[in-house]
Coordinates of C-alpha atoms in Angstrom, one line a residue:
Chain A
M23 CA -5.1 -29.6 34.0
P24 CA -8.2 -30.3 36.0
A25 CA -9.9 -27.5 37.7
S26 CA -10.0 -27.1 41.4
V27 CA -13.2 -28.2 42.9
G28 CA -14.6 -28.8 46.3
G29 CA -11.6 -27.4 48.1
M30 CA -9.2 -29.8 46.5
N31 CA -6.3 -29.4 44.1
G32 CA -6.4 -31.3 40.8
W33 CA -8.0 -34.7 40.4
V34 CA -6.3 -36.5 43.2
D35 CA -5.4 -34.6 46.4
I36 CA -3.3 -36.9 48.5
A37 CA -2.8 -34.5 51.3
R38 CA -6.5 -34.0 51.8
G39 CA -7.5 -37.5 51.0
L40 CA -9.9 -36.3 48.3
V41 CA -10.4 -37.6 44.7
S42 CA -12.5 -35.9 42.0
R43 CA -15.8 -37.5 41.2
D44 CA -15.5 -36.3 37.6
I45 CA -12.8 -38.8 36.8
F46 CA -15.3 -41.6 37.6
V47 CA -17.9 -40.5 35.1
N48 CA -16.3 -38.3 32.4
D49 CA -16.1 -39.7 28.9
E50 CA -13.4 -37.3 27.9
I51 CA -11.2 -38.3 30.9
C52 CA -11.8 -41.9 29.9
R53 CA -10.5 -41.1 26.4
M54 CA -7.4 -39.6 28.0
E55 CA -7.0 -42.7 30.2
F56 CA -6.6 -44.8 27.0
E57 CA -3.9 -42.4 25.8
R58 CA -2.0 -41.8 29.0
I59 CA -2.5 -45.1 30.8
F60 CA -3.8 -48.1 28.8
D61 CA -1.8 -47.5 25.6
R62 CA 1.4 -46.7 27.5
T63 CA 1.7 -49.3 30.2
W64 CA 1.5 -53.1 30.3
T65 CA -2.0 -54.5 30.4
F66 CA -3.1 -58.1 30.8
L67 CA -4.1 -60.0 27.6
A68 CA -4.6 -63.7 28.4
H69 CA -3.5 -66.6 30.4
E70 CA -1.2 -69.0 28.6
T71 CA -3.5 -72.0 29.3
E72 CA -6.3 -70.3 27.3
I73 CA -4.3 -70.9 24.1
S74 CA -2.7 -74.2 24.9
R75 CA -2.6 -75.8 21.4
P76 CA -0.9 -74.4 18.2
G77 CA -3.3 -72.2 16.4
D78 CA -5.5 -71.4 19.4
Y79 CA -6.5 -67.8 19.3
L80 CA -8.5 -65.3 21.4
S81 CA -10.0 -62.0 20.5
R82 CA -9.2 -59.6 23.3
T83 CA -8.7 -55.9 23.9
L84 CA -5.3 -54.3 24.6
G85 CA -5.7 -50.7 25.7
S86 CA -8.0 -49.0 23.3
A87 CA -7.7 -51.6 20.5
P88 CA -8.9 -55.0 19.5
V89 CA -6.2 -57.7 19.3
I90 CA -5.8 -61.3 18.4
V91 CA -3.6 -63.4 20.7
V92 CA -2.5 -66.6 19.0
R93 CA -0.2 -69.5 19.7
E94 CA 2.3 -70.4 17.0
A95 CA 3.2 -74.0 16.0
D96 CA 6.5 -73.6 17.9
G97 CA 4.7 -72.5 21.0
A98 CA 5.5 -68.8 20.7
V99 CA 2.6 -66.4 21.3
H100 CA 1.9 -63.4 19.0
A101 CA -0.5 -60.5 19.6
L102 CA -1.8 -58.7 16.5
L103 CA -4.0 -55.7 16.0
N104 CA -7.3 -57.2 15.0
S105 CA -7.9 -54.8 12.1
C106 CA -7.0 -55.6 8.5
R107 CA -4.2 -53.6 7.0
H108 CA -6.2 -53.2 3.8
R109 CA -9.5 -51.6 4.9
G110 CA -9.7 -52.2 8.6
A111 CA -12.2 -55.0 9.1
R112 CA -11.9 -57.2 12.1
V113 CA -10.0 -60.2 10.8
C114 CA -11.2 -62.4 13.7
R115 CA -14.7 -61.9 14.8
A116 CA -15.0 -64.9 17.0
D117 CA -14.1 -64.8 20.7
S118 CA -11.9 -67.8 20.4
G119 CA -11.0 -70.5 17.9
N120 CA -8.2 -72.3 16.2
A121 CA -6.7 -71.1 12.9
R122 CA -3.9 -72.0 10.6
N123 CA -3.9 -68.5 9.2
F124 CA -6.2 -65.5 9.3
V125 CA -8.2 -64.5 6.3
C126 CA -9.9 -61.2 6.3
P127 CA -13.6 -61.8 5.4
Y128 CA -13.8 -58.4 3.6
H129 CA -11.4 -58.7 0.6
G130 CA -9.5 -61.8 1.5
W131 CA -6.1 -60.5 2.7
T132 CA -4.5 -63.5 4.3
Y133 CA -2.1 -63.5 7.2
E134 CA 0.1 -66.0 8.9
R135 CA -0.3 -66.5 12.7
S136 CA 2.7 -64.2 13.1
G137 CA 0.8 -61.5 11.3
R138 CA 2.9 -61.7 8.1
L139 CA 0.9 -60.9 4.9
V140 CA 0.8 -64.0 2.6
T141 CA -1.6 -62.8 -0.1
T142 CA -4.0 -60.0 -0.9
T143 CA -5.8 -62.2 -3.4
F144 CA -5.3 -59.5 -6.0
D145 CA -1.5 -59.6 -5.9
R146 CA -1.4 -59.5 -9.7
H147 CA -2.7 -55.9 -9.6
L148 CA -0.2 -54.7 -6.9
P149 CA 2.6 -52.3 -7.9
K150 CA 5.9 -54.2 -8.4
D151 CA 7.5 -52.6 -5.4
F152 CA 4.6 -53.6 -3.0
D153 CA 6.3 -54.7 0.2
F154 CA 4.5 -57.6 1.8
S155 CA 6.8 -57.7 4.8
S156 CA 5.6 -54.2 5.9
Q157 CA 1.9 -54.8 5.3
G158 CA 1.2 -57.5 7.9
L159 CA -1.2 -57.2 10.8
A160 CA 0.3 -54.7 13.1
R161 CA 2.1 -56.5 15.9
V162 CA 1.8 -55.5 19.5
P163 CA 5.3 -54.3 20.0
R164 CA 5.9 -55.6 23.5
L165 CA 4.6 -59.0 24.7
E166 CA 5.9 -60.7 27.8
A167 CA 4.6 -63.3 30.2
Y168 CA 4.9 -63.7 34.0
K169 CA 4.0 -67.0 35.6
G170 CA 1.4 -67.8 32.9
L171 CA 0.0 -64.2 32.6
I172 CA 0.5 -62.8 29.1
F173 CA 0.8 -59.0 29.1
G174 CA 1.1 -56.7 26.1
S175 CA 1.9 -53.0 25.6
W176 CA 1.5 -50.7 22.7
N177 CA 4.5 -48.7 24.0
A178 CA 7.7 -50.1 22.5
E179 CA 9.7 -48.2 25.1
V180 CA 7.8 -49.5 28.2
A181 CA 10.1 -50.9 30.9
P182 CA 10.4 -54.8 31.0
L183 CA 7.3 -56.5 32.5
A184 CA 9.2 -57.8 35.6
E185 CA 10.3 -54.3 36.4
Y186 CA 6.8 -53.0 35.9
L187 CA 5.3 -55.6 38.2
G188 CA 8.0 -54.9 40.8
D189 CA 7.3 -56.0 44.3
I190 CA 3.7 -57.2 43.6
A191 CA 5.2 -60.2 41.8
W192 CA 6.3 -61.7 45.1
Y193 CA 2.8 -61.6 46.4
I194 CA 1.2 -63.2 43.3
D195 CA 3.7 -66.0 43.1
P196 CA 2.0 -68.0 45.9
F197 CA -1.2 -67.9 43.9
L198 CA -0.2 -68.4 40.3
A199 CA 2.9 -70.4 40.8
R200 CA 2.6 -72.4 44.0
T201 CA 2.9 -75.8 42.3
H202 CA 5.5 -76.9 39.7
Q203 CA 3.0 -76.9 36.9
G204 CA 1.3 -73.7 37.9
M205 CA -2.3 -72.7 37.4
Q206 CA -4.8 -73.2 34.6
V207 CA -7.9 -71.4 33.5
L208 CA -10.8 -73.7 34.1
A209 CA -13.4 -72.3 31.7
P210 CA -13.8 -69.3 29.2
P211 CA -14.0 -66.1 31.2
H212 CA -17.4 -64.7 32.2
R213 CA -17.8 -61.5 30.1
W214 CA -20.3 -58.8 30.8
R215 CA -20.9 -55.1 30.9
A216 CA -21.7 -53.0 33.9
K217 CA -22.7 -49.3 34.0
C218 CA -19.9 -48.1 36.2
N219 CA -16.4 -46.7 35.8
W220 CA -13.6 -49.3 35.6
K221 CA -11.6 -47.6 38.5
I222 CA -14.3 -48.5 41.0
G223 CA -13.6 -52.2 40.4
A224 CA -9.8 -51.7 40.5
L225 CA -10.1 -49.8 43.8
N226 CA -12.5 -52.3 45.3
F227 CA -9.9 -55.0 44.8
V228 CA -6.8 -53.1 45.6
G229 CA -7.9 -52.7 49.2
D230 CA -11.5 -52.0 50.2
S231 CA -12.0 -54.0 53.3
Q232 CA -14.5 -51.4 54.5
H233 CA -17.2 -52.6 52.1
I234 CA -17.1 -56.2 52.9
L235 CA -19.5 -56.4 55.9
T236 CA -21.9 -53.9 54.5
T237 CA -22.1 -54.7 50.8
H238 CA -21.7 -58.4 51.3
V239 CA -23.9 -58.9 54.4
G240 CA -25.8 -61.6 52.5
P241 CA -23.2 -64.2 51.6
L242 CA -21.3 -63.6 54.8
T243 CA -24.3 -64.1 56.9
L244 CA -25.3 -67.2 55.0
D245 CA -21.7 -68.6 55.0
P246 CA -22.0 -71.9 56.8
V247 CA -18.6 -71.3 58.6
R248 CA -19.6 -67.9 59.8
A249 CA -16.7 -66.1 58.1
A250 CA -18.3 -62.8 58.7
R251 CA -18.2 -63.0 62.4
A252 CA -15.0 -64.8 63.0
G253 CA -12.8 -65.2 60.0
F254 CA -12.8 -61.8 58.4
A255 CA -10.4 -60.4 60.9
T256 CA -9.3 -57.4 58.8
A257 CA -8.2 -55.7 61.9
A258 CA -6.3 -58.8 63.1
E259 CA -2.8 -58.1 64.1
N260 CA -1.3 -60.0 61.2
S261 CA -3.6 -58.7 58.4
F262 CA -2.1 -55.9 56.3
Q263 CA -2.2 -54.0 53.0
V264 CA 0.8 -53.9 50.6
V265 CA 1.5 -51.1 48.1
T266 CA 4.2 -50.9 45.5
D267 CA 5.9 -48.0 43.7
Q268 CA 3.9 -48.8 40.5
G269 CA 0.5 -48.3 42.2
H270 CA -0.1 -52.1 42.5
G271 CA -1.5 -53.2 45.8
C272 CA -3.1 -56.0 47.7
T273 CA -4.8 -56.8 51.0
L274 CA -4.0 -59.9 53.0
T275 CA -6.6 -60.9 55.6
Y276 CA -5.6 -63.5 58.1
L277 CA -7.5 -65.8 60.4
A278 CA -7.9 -64.2 63.7
P279 CA -5.7 -65.8 66.4
G280 CA -7.4 -68.4 68.6
L281 CA -9.7 -69.8 65.9
P282 CA -9.4 -73.5 65.2
E283 CA -7.5 -73.9 62.0
E284 CA -9.2 -77.1 61.0
A285 CA -12.5 -75.3 60.9
Y286 CA -11.0 -73.0 58.2
Q287 CA -9.2 -75.6 56.1
T288 CA -8.1 -73.6 53.2
H289 CA -6.2 -75.9 50.9
P290 CA -6.9 -79.4 49.8
P291 CA -4.7 -81.9 51.6
D292 CA -3.2 -83.4 48.4
L293 CA -2.1 -80.0 47.1
E294 CA -0.5 -78.6 50.2
P295 CA 2.6 -80.7 50.0
L296 CA 3.1 -79.4 46.5
Y297 CA 3.2 -75.8 47.7
A298 CA 5.9 -76.7 50.1
E299 CA 8.0 -78.2 47.3
R300 CA 7.6 -75.1 45.1
L301 CA 7.6 -72.1 47.4
P302 CA 10.3 -70.6 49.5
A303 CA 9.6 -70.6 53.3
D304 CA 8.4 -67.0 53.6
Q305 CA 6.0 -67.3 50.7
L306 CA 4.6 -70.5 52.2
Q307 CA 4.3 -68.6 55.4
L308 CA 2.2 -66.0 53.6
L309 CA -0.4 -68.7 52.7
K310 CA -0.7 -70.1 56.2
R311 CA -3.9 -69.0 57.9
L312 CA -4.7 -66.6 55.0
R313 CA -8.4 -66.0 54.6
V314 CA -8.4 -63.7 51.6
I315 CA -5.9 -62.1 49.3
V316 CA -7.3 -59.5 47.0
G317 CA -5.3 -57.1 44.9
T318 CA -5.0 -55.0 41.7
I319 CA -2.1 -54.8 39.3
F320 CA -2.3 -51.3 38.0
P321 CA -4.2 -50.4 36.0
N322 CA -7.0 -53.0 35.5
L323 CA -6.1 -56.6 36.4
S324 CA -7.4 -57.8 39.7
F325 CA -7.2 -61.1 41.6
I326 CA -8.8 -62.6 44.6
E327 CA -8.4 -65.9 46.4
T328 CA -10.9 -66.3 49.2
Q329 CA -12.0 -68.9 51.7
V330 CA -15.6 -68.2 52.0
G331 CA -17.9 -71.1 52.6
P332 CA -16.8 -74.8 52.4
A333 CA -13.2 -75.4 51.6
Q334 CA -12.7 -74.6 48.0
K335 CA -9.9 -72.3 47.0
A336 CA -10.4 -70.7 43.6
V337 CA -8.1 -68.0 42.3
I338 CA -10.3 -65.5 40.4
M339 CA -8.7 -63.1 38.0
R340 CA -10.6 -60.1 36.8
Q341 CA -10.1 -57.4 34.1
W342 CA -11.9 -54.1 34.2
Q343 CA -11.9 -52.8 30.6
P344 CA -13.2 -49.3 30.2
V345 CA -15.9 -48.8 27.6
S346 CA -16.7 -45.2 28.5
G347 CA -16.6 -43.0 31.6
T348 CA -19.7 -44.7 32.9
E349 CA -19.4 -48.2 31.5
M350 CA -16.9 -51.1 31.6
E351 CA -16.6 -54.6 30.3
I352 CA -15.6 -57.2 32.9
L353 CA -13.8 -60.4 32.2
S354 CA -13.6 -62.9 35.0
W355 CA -11.5 -66.2 35.0
V356 CA -11.4 -69.0 37.6
L357 CA -8.1 -70.8 38.0
A358 CA -6.9 -73.9 39.8
E359 CA -3.7 -75.8 40.1
K360 CA -3.0 -78.0 37.1
E361 CA -2.1 -80.9 39.3
A362 CA -5.5 -80.8 41.1
S363 CA -8.0 -83.6 40.5
A364 CA -10.8 -83.2 37.9
D365 CA -13.4 -83.3 40.8
Y366 CA -11.6 -80.6 42.7
K367 CA -11.4 -78.4 39.6
E368 CA -15.1 -78.8 38.9
Q369 CA -15.9 -77.9 42.6
V370 CA -13.6 -74.9 42.5
L371 CA -15.1 -73.6 39.2
R372 CA -18.6 -73.9 40.5
K373 CA -17.8 -72.3 43.8
G374 CA -15.7 -69.7 42.1
F375 CA -18.6 -68.4 40.0
H376 CA -21.1 -69.0 42.7
N377 CA -19.3 -66.2 44.5
F378 CA -17.7 -64.1 41.7
G379 CA -18.8 -63.7 38.1
A380 CA -21.7 -62.7 35.9
A381 CA -24.1 -64.0 38.5
G382 CA -21.9 -64.2 41.6
V383 CA -23.5 -63.8 45.0
F384 CA -20.8 -61.3 45.9
E385 CA -20.7 -59.7 42.5
Q386 CA -24.4 -58.9 42.3
D387 CA -24.3 -56.7 45.3
D388 CA -21.0 -55.0 44.3
L389 CA -22.2 -54.2 40.9
E390 CA -25.5 -52.8 42.0
L391 CA -23.8 -50.4 44.3
W392 CA -21.0 -49.5 41.9
A393 CA -23.6 -48.7 39.2
S394 CA -25.5 -46.6 41.7
A395 CA -22.3 -44.6 42.6
T396 CA -21.7 -44.0 38.9
Y397 CA -25.3 -42.9 38.3
A398 CA -25.5 -40.7 41.4
S399 CA -22.1 -39.0 40.7
N400 CA -22.7 -38.2 37.1
N401 CA -24.2 -34.7 37.5
P402 CA -22.7 -31.2 38.1
V403 CA -24.1 -30.9 41.6
A404 CA -22.6 -34.2 42.9
K405 CA -19.3 -33.4 41.1
Q406 CA -18.8 -30.5 43.6
F407 CA -18.2 -33.0 46.3
P408 CA -15.0 -35.1 45.9
Y409 CA -14.9 -38.7 47.0
S410 CA -13.5 -39.3 50.5
F411 CA -10.4 -41.4 51.1
H412 CA -9.9 -39.9 54.6
T413 CA -9.2 -43.2 56.4
A414 CA -5.9 -43.4 54.5
L415 CA -4.6 -40.2 56.0
P416 CA -3.5 -41.2 59.5
Y417 CA -1.6 -44.2 58.0
I418 CA -0.3 -43.3 54.5
N419 CA 3.0 -41.9 55.7
S420 CA 3.6 -44.7 58.2
P421 CA 4.5 -47.9 56.5
E422 CA 5.3 -50.8 58.8
K423 CA 9.0 -50.4 59.8
D424 CA 9.6 -54.1 60.4
H425 CA 7.9 -55.5 57.3
K426 CA 10.2 -58.2 56.1
W427 CA 8.6 -58.9 52.7
P428 CA 8.7 -56.7 49.5
G429 CA 6.6 -53.6 49.1
R430 CA 5.4 -51.2 51.7
A431 CA 3.0 -52.7 54.2
F432 CA 0.4 -50.8 56.1
K433 CA -1.7 -51.8 59.1
P434 CA -4.4 -52.1 59.9
A435 CA -5.8 -53.7 56.7
D436 CA -9.1 -51.9 56.8
T437 CA -8.0 -48.4 55.8
E438 CA -7.9 -46.8 52.4
V439 CA -4.2 -46.5 52.0
A440 CA -3.8 -48.9 49.0
Q441 CA -6.8 -47.2 47.3
L442 CA -5.3 -43.7 47.7
E443 CA -1.9 -45.0 46.5
F444 CA -3.6 -46.5 43.4
M445 CA -5.1 -43.0 42.8
R446 CA -1.7 -41.5 43.3
Q447 CA -0.3 -43.6 40.5
W448 CA -3.3 -42.9 38.3
D449 CA -2.7 -39.2 38.8
R450 CA 1.0 -39.5 38.0
C451 CA 0.2 -41.2 34.7
M452 CA -2.5 -38.8 33.8
T453 CA -0.6 -35.6 34.6
A454 CA 2.8 -36.7 33.4
S455 CA 4.2 -34.3 30.7
G456 CA 4.9 -35.6 27.2
Chain B
M40 CA -29.8 -90.1 36.8
G41 CA -26.9 -87.9 35.9
S42 CA -24.2 -87.1 38.4
L43 CA -23.2 -83.6 39.2
H44 CA -20.2 -83.8 36.8
D45 CA -22.0 -85.4 33.9
R46 CA -22.0 -82.8 31.2
Q47 CA -23.5 -85.3 28.8
W48 CA -26.6 -85.5 31.0
L49 CA -26.8 -81.8 31.4
T50 CA -27.0 -81.1 27.7
A51 CA -28.7 -84.4 26.7
G52 CA -31.9 -83.0 25.5
R53 CA -30.4 -80.3 23.4
N54 CA -28.2 -82.6 21.5
M55 CA -30.9 -85.1 20.7
T56 CA -32.7 -85.0 17.4
A57 CA -36.5 -84.8 17.1
T58 CA -36.7 -88.5 16.0
E59 CA -35.0 -89.7 19.2
L60 CA -37.6 -87.8 21.3
R61 CA -41.2 -89.0 21.8
A62 CA -43.7 -86.2 22.3
V63 CA -46.0 -86.5 25.3
D64 CA -49.8 -86.9 24.7
D65 CA -52.0 -83.8 24.9
P66 CA -53.3 -84.2 28.4
T67 CA -49.7 -84.5 29.7
Y68 CA -48.7 -81.5 27.6
L69 CA -51.3 -79.4 29.2
E70 CA -50.3 -80.5 32.7
I71 CA -46.7 -79.6 31.9
Q72 CA -47.7 -76.2 30.5
R73 CA -49.8 -75.5 33.5
F74 CA -46.9 -76.4 35.8
L75 CA -44.4 -74.1 33.9
F76 CA -46.9 -71.2 34.0
R77 CA -47.4 -71.7 37.7
E78 CA -43.7 -71.8 38.7
T79 CA -43.1 -68.8 36.4
A80 CA -45.8 -66.9 38.2
L81 CA -44.1 -67.7 41.6
L82 CA -40.8 -66.3 40.3
D83 CA -42.4 -63.1 39.0
R84 CA -44.1 -62.7 42.4
R85 CA -40.7 -63.3 44.0
D86 CA -42.2 -66.2 46.0
Y87 CA -38.9 -68.0 45.9
G88 CA -39.7 -70.3 48.8
G89 CA -42.9 -71.4 47.0
W90 CA -40.8 -72.0 43.8
L91 CA -38.1 -74.0 45.7
A92 CA -40.9 -76.2 47.0
L93 CA -41.6 -77.2 43.5
T94 CA -38.1 -78.5 42.9
T95 CA -36.7 -82.0 43.8
Q96 CA -34.0 -82.6 46.3
D97 CA -31.6 -83.5 43.5
I98 CA -32.4 -80.3 41.6
R99 CA -29.6 -79.1 39.3
Y100 CA -30.0 -75.5 38.1
R101 CA -27.6 -74.2 35.5
V102 CA -27.4 -71.0 33.5
S103 CA -24.9 -70.7 30.7
A104 CA -23.9 -68.1 28.1
M105 CA -22.2 -68.6 24.7
V106 CA -18.7 -67.9 23.5
A107 CA -18.9 -66.3 20.0
R108 CA -17.3 -68.9 17.7
D109 CA -17.0 -69.3 14.0
A110 CA -19.7 -71.3 12.3
G111 CA -18.5 -74.9 12.1
A112 CA -16.2 -74.5 15.1
E113 CA -17.1 -76.6 18.1
P114 CA -19.6 -74.6 20.2
V115 CA -18.4 -73.5 23.6
D116 CA -20.5 -72.2 26.4
Y117 CA -19.7 -71.4 30.0
A118 CA -21.8 -71.7 33.1
I119 CA -22.5 -68.6 35.1
V120 CA -24.7 -70.4 37.6
D121 CA -24.5 -74.1 38.4
E122 CA -26.2 -75.1 41.6
D123 CA -27.4 -78.1 43.5
Q124 CA -30.2 -77.6 46.1
V125 CA -27.8 -76.3 48.7
G126 CA -26.4 -73.6 46.4
L127 CA -29.8 -72.7 45.0
K128 CA -31.2 -72.4 48.5
S129 CA -28.3 -70.1 49.5
R130 CA -29.0 -67.9 46.5
I131 CA -32.6 -67.7 47.3
D132 CA -32.0 -67.1 51.0
Q133 CA -29.9 -64.1 49.9
I134 CA -32.2 -62.5 47.4
S135 CA -35.4 -63.1 49.3
N136 CA -34.3 -61.5 52.5
P137 CA -34.2 -57.7 52.2
R138 CA -31.5 -57.4 54.9
L139 CA -29.2 -59.7 53.0
T140 CA -29.3 -58.3 49.5
R141 CA -28.4 -55.1 47.8
A142 CA -29.1 -56.2 44.3
E143 CA -32.7 -57.3 45.1
N144 CA -33.6 -54.6 47.5
P145 CA -35.5 -52.7 46.1
P146 CA -36.4 -55.9 44.2
S147 CA -36.0 -56.2 40.4
M148 CA -39.2 -55.9 38.5
T149 CA -39.4 -59.0 36.4
R150 CA -41.8 -60.5 33.8
R151 CA -41.0 -63.9 32.3
V152 CA -42.7 -64.9 29.1
V153 CA -42.5 -68.7 28.5
S154 CA -43.4 -70.1 25.1
N155 CA -42.6 -72.6 22.4
I156 CA -43.0 -75.4 24.9
E157 CA -42.1 -78.9 23.7
A158 CA -42.5 -81.9 26.0
Y159 CA -41.1 -85.3 25.6
D160 CA -40.9 -88.6 27.5
G161 CA -37.8 -88.7 29.7
E162 CA -35.3 -91.4 30.6
S163 CA -37.8 -93.2 32.8
A164 CA -41.5 -93.4 33.5
G165 CA -42.8 -90.3 35.2
Q166 CA -39.9 -88.2 34.0
F167 CA -40.2 -85.7 31.2
L168 CA -37.9 -83.6 29.1
V169 CA -39.3 -80.1 28.4
K170 CA -37.9 -77.4 26.2
S171 CA -39.2 -73.9 26.4
Y172 CA -38.2 -70.4 25.3
L173 CA -37.8 -67.7 27.9
L174 CA -38.0 -63.9 27.5
A175 CA -37.3 -62.4 30.9
F176 CA -37.6 -58.6 31.3
R177 CA -35.8 -57.1 34.3
S178 CA -35.9 -53.5 35.5
R179 CA -34.1 -52.2 38.6
S180 CA -33.8 -48.8 40.2
S181 CA -30.2 -48.6 39.1
A182 CA -31.1 -49.6 35.5
P183 CA -34.7 -48.4 35.2
E184 CA -34.7 -48.8 31.4
G185 CA -34.4 -52.5 31.9
G186 CA -33.2 -55.3 29.7
F187 CA -34.1 -58.8 28.5
Y188 CA -32.6 -62.1 29.1
V189 CA -33.4 -64.4 26.3
A190 CA -32.9 -68.1 26.6
E191 CA -33.7 -71.6 25.6
R192 CA -34.4 -73.8 28.6
W193 CA -34.2 -77.6 28.9
D194 CA -36.0 -78.8 32.0
V195 CA -36.4 -82.3 33.5
L196 CA -39.8 -82.5 35.2
R197 CA -41.0 -85.4 37.4
R198 CA -44.5 -86.4 38.2
T199 CA -44.5 -87.3 41.9
A200 CA -47.1 -88.2 44.5
G201 CA -47.0 -84.6 45.6
G202 CA -47.5 -83.3 42.1
W203 CA -45.2 -82.0 39.3
R204 CA -41.6 -81.2 40.3
L205 CA -38.7 -79.5 38.6
A206 CA -35.6 -81.8 38.7
K207 CA -33.3 -80.0 36.4
R208 CA -33.2 -76.6 34.7
D209 CA -30.6 -75.9 32.1
V210 CA -30.9 -72.3 30.8
H211 CA -28.9 -71.5 27.7
L212 CA -28.8 -67.8 27.4
D213 CA -28.6 -66.4 23.8
H214 CA -26.0 -63.8 24.9
V215 CA -22.3 -63.6 24.2
M216 CA -22.1 -60.6 26.5
L217 CA -24.3 -60.1 29.5
F218 CA -25.4 -56.7 30.5
D219 CA -26.4 -54.6 33.5
G220 CA -24.3 -55.8 36.4
A221 CA -24.6 -59.3 37.6
L222 CA -27.6 -61.6 37.3
S223 CA -29.4 -61.7 40.7
T224 CA -32.6 -63.4 39.8
L225 CA -33.7 -66.8 38.6
L226 CA -34.6 -67.7 35.0

């Protein structure tokens, strides 16, 4: 159990609104996170459109381990431990490709896309009772998809994905499944490393409206439609945060009342009718006058759709993959409706990574400050002073009573309730017995 | 002139073989080299306004990184920056105004080394295709040890009445994984 420090109990002290700094820098705690969170829960692996043809594969990370995600001839998807059963070499060393089967480059063990071992190339020397069927690439025991998002888990006993997503699914539907054909990934994900703890990213996306006007003063000031001054009405009456029982959360920021809607056109006119065909009325209502939705699916998949600048709506997905206590690898995808025109997709892609990605104008300022927080917290002196989540406290026990949609909603949108609830779930996973 | 969506045009130079390209004469080569060194110095001094003045109105500025693929498989890259003049100016307005940037205030210390310059006649008179190698060191207060961006650049330069101008820059980073936060400077 964590020691008491700075007048708080444990790592996460909900009652006092305090969270240990140590958990944002400590390599040993990061190792425990792999065991107690990442290798136990569902985590995101890939979007189905990244492997659209038979044989398409991706090298990704699931929890602590490298995996291959591959599409079978019949359309099925497999996820396999990317480490040869013979002597452990990475069977796939490319980020992506197309393969009929997988041949380990070390000694030639050859596997089908399903992971089944076909030959060791020295089969003639094997004992007679060698069991090929038990020597395939280890399969990820649980693999399920939700609206194009493929998730995996190393925990065979994990609850079904739909149950795990719970109420957050209702909020991601209007973004990932608002047309009949759904969304597609427009380009390979940006992939880069940053010297900060993965939870800073997850917290930033689950509900950190307080950083927007200070961290992002640049792009908001330069935004031709003056979003900073008018559109970002986080305190507007209809903006709110949502938290779910699994620690997932999101923040929905709406256009302030009285502003002309046409100046903030958020959806291309040819796509809007498709949303009406696909979505039930209340989920369609969610999209109306929405400026930003940003959220995190516990532990490390985040998403954002934002109307900043000229009218292009990209859905950005984001994974914060821990490398150590003080470093993470980020993957960032841009998505658009499959039905959209090629021109629109190109615009959305460019606008998407103009804002968010390995050189994004929002991203560059976020990452600078996240790295500085990680750097400045990683010493025994700073660790005596827990992080403050105090603005959650007046609100965290008062969800909106008349909230008509799933999850618990909290107003106003610019408090730290969703962040503290994320930390509550983190703490639950980390301190659970067994 | 290539349109915004014309990938062929963007990567034209890189896919051409040496026999399809005609090298410029030595005086032109020296002028081009002098121009590249001048615009590089402006970037290292963070005189972004001065640098932007050396670009054409139809500037296209793109930076891409590579996906690691098996030898023989179709190469795949992905853009991390892809701007026209409006987008480029907006980036520059952000990083050159200390009140509007966190990543570049305090500013990154940078040093760009440009070498291996090859210059060829372009698609039309007065237009030139220029390849160069770039080694750009960047050090910031949050990452004082610094790091290198390494790239091959394909530029389109134009000789105009006002002097040499950059009409296109296509920066192919030799990185499958970028490092150290997000790229907040120009290459």
